XYZ file of C-alpha atoms in Angstrom:
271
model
C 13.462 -27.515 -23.753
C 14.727 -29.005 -20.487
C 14.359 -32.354 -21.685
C 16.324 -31.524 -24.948
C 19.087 -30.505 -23.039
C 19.034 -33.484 -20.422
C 19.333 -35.617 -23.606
C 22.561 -33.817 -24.974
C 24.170 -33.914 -21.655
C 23.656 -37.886 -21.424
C 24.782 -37.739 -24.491
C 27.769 -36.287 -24.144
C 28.653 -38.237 -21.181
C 28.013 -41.316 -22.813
C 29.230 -40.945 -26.074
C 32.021 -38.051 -26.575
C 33.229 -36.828 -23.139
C 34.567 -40.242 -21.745
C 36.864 -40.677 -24.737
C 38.133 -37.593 -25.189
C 39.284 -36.625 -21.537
C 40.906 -39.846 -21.341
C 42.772 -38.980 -24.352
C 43.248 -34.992 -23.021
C 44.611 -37.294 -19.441
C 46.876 -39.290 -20.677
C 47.755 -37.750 -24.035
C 47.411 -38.969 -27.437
C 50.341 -40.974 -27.182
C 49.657 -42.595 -23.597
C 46.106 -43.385 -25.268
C 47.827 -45.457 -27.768
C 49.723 -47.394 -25.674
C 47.120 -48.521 -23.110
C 45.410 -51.995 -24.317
C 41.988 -51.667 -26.069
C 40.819 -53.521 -22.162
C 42.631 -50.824 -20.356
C 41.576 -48.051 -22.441
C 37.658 -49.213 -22.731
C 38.045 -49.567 -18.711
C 38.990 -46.461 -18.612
C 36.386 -44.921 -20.959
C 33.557 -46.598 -18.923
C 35.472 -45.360 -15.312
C 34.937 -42.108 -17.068
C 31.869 -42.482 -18.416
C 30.343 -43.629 -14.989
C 31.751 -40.909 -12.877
C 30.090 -38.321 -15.485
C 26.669 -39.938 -15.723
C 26.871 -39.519 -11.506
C 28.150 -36.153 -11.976
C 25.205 -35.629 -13.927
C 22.191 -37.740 -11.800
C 23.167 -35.645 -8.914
C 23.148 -31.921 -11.209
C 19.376 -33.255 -12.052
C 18.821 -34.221 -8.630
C 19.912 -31.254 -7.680
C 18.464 -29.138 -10.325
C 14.914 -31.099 -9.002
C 15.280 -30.040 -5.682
C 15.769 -26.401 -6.884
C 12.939 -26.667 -9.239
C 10.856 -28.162 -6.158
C 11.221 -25.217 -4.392
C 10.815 -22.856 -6.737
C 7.302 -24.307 -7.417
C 6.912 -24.456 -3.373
C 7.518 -20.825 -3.298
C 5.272 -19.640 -6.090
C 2.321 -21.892 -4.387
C 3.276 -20.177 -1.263
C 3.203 -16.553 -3.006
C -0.355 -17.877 -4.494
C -2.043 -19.154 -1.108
C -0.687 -15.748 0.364
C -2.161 -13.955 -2.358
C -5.206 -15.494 -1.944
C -5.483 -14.978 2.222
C -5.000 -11.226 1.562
C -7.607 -11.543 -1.018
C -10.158 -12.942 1.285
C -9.258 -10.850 3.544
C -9.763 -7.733 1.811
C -13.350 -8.933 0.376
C -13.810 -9.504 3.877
C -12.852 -5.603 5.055
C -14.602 -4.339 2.060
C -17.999 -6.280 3.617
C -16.834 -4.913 6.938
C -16.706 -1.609 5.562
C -20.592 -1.601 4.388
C -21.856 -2.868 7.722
C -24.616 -1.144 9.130
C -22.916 -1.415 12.577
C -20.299 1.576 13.149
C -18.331 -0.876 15.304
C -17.842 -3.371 12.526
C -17.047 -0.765 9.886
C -14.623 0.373 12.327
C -12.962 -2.899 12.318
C -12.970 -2.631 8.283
C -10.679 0.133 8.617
C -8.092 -1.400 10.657
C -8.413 -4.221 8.822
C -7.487 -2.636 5.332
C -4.952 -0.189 7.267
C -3.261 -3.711 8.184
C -3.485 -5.541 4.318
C -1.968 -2.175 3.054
C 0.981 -2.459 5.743
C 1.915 -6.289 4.466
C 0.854 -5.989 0.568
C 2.915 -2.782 -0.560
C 1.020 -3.324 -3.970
C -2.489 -2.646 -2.176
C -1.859 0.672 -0.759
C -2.964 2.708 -3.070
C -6.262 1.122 -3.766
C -6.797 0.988 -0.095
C -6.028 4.954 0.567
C -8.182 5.607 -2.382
C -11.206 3.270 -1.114
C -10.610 4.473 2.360
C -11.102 8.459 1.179
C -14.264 7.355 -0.636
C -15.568 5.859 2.560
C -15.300 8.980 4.285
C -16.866 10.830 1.483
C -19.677 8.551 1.400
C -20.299 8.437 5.167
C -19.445 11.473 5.742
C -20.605 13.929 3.346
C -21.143 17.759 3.518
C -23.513 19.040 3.563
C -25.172 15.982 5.511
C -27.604 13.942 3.555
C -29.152 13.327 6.816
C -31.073 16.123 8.969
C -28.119 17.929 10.439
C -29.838 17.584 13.959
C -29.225 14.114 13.714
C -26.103 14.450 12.364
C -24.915 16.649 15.484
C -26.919 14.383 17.670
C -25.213 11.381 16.742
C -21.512 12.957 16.577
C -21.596 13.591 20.202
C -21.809 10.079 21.219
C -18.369 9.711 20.517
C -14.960 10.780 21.468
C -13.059 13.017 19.052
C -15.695 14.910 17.011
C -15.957 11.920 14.285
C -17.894 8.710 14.578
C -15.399 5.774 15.329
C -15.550 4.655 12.200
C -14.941 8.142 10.136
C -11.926 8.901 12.636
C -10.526 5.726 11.872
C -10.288 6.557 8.276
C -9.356 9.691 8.804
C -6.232 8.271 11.377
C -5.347 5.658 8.962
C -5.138 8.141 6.027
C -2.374 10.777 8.614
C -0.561 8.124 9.430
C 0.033 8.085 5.278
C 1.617 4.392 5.731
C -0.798 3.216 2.267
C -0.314 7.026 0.488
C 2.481 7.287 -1.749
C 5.138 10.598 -1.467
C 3.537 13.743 -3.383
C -0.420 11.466 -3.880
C -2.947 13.390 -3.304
C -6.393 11.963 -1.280
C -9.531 13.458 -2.419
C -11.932 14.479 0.450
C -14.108 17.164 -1.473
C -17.037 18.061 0.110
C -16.706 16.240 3.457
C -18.329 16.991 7.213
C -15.324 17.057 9.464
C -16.719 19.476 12.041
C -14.826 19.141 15.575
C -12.512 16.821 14.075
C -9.184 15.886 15.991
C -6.715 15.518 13.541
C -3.847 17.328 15.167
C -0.136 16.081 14.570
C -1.898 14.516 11.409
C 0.327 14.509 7.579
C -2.727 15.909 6.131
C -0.219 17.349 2.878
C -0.954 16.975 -0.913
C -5.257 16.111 0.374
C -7.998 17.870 -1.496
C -10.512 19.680 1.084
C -12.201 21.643 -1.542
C -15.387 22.228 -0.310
C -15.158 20.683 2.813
C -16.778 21.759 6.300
C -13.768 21.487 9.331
C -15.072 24.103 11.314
C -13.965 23.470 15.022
C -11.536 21.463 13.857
C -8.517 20.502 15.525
C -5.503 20.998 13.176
C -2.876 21.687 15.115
C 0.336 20.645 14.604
C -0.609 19.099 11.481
C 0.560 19.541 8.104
C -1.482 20.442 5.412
C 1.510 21.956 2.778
C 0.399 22.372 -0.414
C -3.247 20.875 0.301
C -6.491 21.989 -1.036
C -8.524 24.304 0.484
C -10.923 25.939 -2.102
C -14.108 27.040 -0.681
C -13.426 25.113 2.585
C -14.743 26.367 5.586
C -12.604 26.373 8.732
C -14.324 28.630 11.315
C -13.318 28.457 14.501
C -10.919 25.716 13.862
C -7.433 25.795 15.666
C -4.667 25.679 13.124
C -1.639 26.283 16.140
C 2.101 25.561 14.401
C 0.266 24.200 11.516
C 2.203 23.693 8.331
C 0.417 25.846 5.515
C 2.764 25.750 2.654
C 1.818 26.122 -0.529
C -1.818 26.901 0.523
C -3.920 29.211 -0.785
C -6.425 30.409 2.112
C -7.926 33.261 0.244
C -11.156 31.370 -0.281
C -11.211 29.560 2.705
C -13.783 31.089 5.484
C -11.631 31.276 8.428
C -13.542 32.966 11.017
C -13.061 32.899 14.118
C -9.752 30.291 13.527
C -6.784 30.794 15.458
C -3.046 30.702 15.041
C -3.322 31.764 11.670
C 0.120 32.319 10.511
C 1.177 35.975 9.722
C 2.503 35.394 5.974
C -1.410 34.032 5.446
C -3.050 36.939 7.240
C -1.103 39.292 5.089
C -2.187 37.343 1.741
C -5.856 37.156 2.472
C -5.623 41.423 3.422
C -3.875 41.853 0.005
C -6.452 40.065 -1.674
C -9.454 40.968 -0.299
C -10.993 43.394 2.271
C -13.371 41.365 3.862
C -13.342 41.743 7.802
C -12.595 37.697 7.909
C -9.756 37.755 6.328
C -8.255 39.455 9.173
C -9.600 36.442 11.956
């Protein structure tokens, strides 16, 4: 196609245009009068100022086509890098060492900040990381669970907190998505001041957990347990609590306290 219309355009520069703007320049009339040397002089003076007109459009035209291919190749390559390096976190992420799986989740927290298109394959594989190392109840003796827990800081292994961080922080999770963490351990967890909204704790174990400050509106708590867990100026709404075991939690708001008494008589629903 571009070639077609190259063609017409030297064409038309070398065939119709020159003769018929030097008759539109100087009039029909004037066009008689010239000499057939003065007019054919003037025909080719046309004709060569249009076929330079036109070298430098294709030049030009090259040079923009040029770059345009530069850019896509540079799109590509770039592609590519973030491709590798994904693979890369996803290897990272199914290290035996809780360091380097720790690493994997900074690593995919950082692809999701510069790919926009990644983000929410990363929340999603991110939530199913914590499911899968952290799962409730424990596929491991729970001994060794709790043994291993306390070797590090914030009630999670590094590796589980960083997930859990780099899902609050909500920079890969879309407005109104929610994250699935059914049937997860997050016992002692720190995840105060965390956007925990929209998530899916069905199930899940956060007793002890730290929670305030955070909001949870309109998440999931179905048969969640969250005893002993401090849920201080935490943002509830939209939350249904009556099946959530909540003894022993504190700064339970009052419009939940007075739902879970209308609903059922149980002594915890007063905690």
């Amino acid at each position: 196609m571009t070639v077609v219309v190259v063609c017409v355009l030297v064409a038309g520069c070398v065939v119709f245009a020159p003769a018929w703007l030097v008759r539109h320049d100087v009039g029909v009339g004037g066009a008689s009068a010239l000499s057939a040397g003065d007019r054919l002089k003037a025909v080719n003076d046309v004709r060569s100022t249009l076929l330079q007109a036109l070298a430098g459009v294709v030049a030009l035209g090259g040079v923009g086509l040029g770059a345009l291919m530069t850019l896509r190749q540079i799109r590509v390559n770039r592609e590519g890098q973030f491709i590798d390096l994904f693979n890369k976190a996803v290897e990272q992420l199914a290290s035996d060492q809780v360091g380097v799986r720790h690493g994997g989740v900074y690593a995919m927290e950082r692809i999701a900040e510069a790919v926009p298109q990644y983000r929410g394959h990363i929340a999603a594989l991110l939530a199913s990381f914590v499911r899968q190392q952290a799962p409730w109840p424990p596929i491991r003796p729970l001994k060794e669970v709790d043994a291993e827990r306390q070797r590090f800081h914030g009630g999670l292994r590094d590796d589980i907190g960083g997930a859990m961080g780099a899902l609050g922080r909500r920079s890969m999770i879309g407005p109104g998505d929610s994250i699935e963490l059914e049937k997860v351990d997050l016992r002692g967890a720190e995840l105060g001041g965390m956007d925990l909204s929209d998530f899916c704790f069905t199930g899940a174990n956060l007793d002890g957990a730290d929670l305030a400050g955070s909001d949870l509106s309109r998440a999931i708590l179905a048969g969640a347990s969250l005893r002993n867990a401090d849920l201080t100026g935490t943002r509830l709404d939209g939350v249904d609590l009556t099946s959530v075991d909540l003894t022993g939690a504190t700064g339970i708001p009052a419009d939940q306290k007075e739902a879970r008494q209308g609903a059922s008589p149980d002594p915890v629903a007063s905690a």
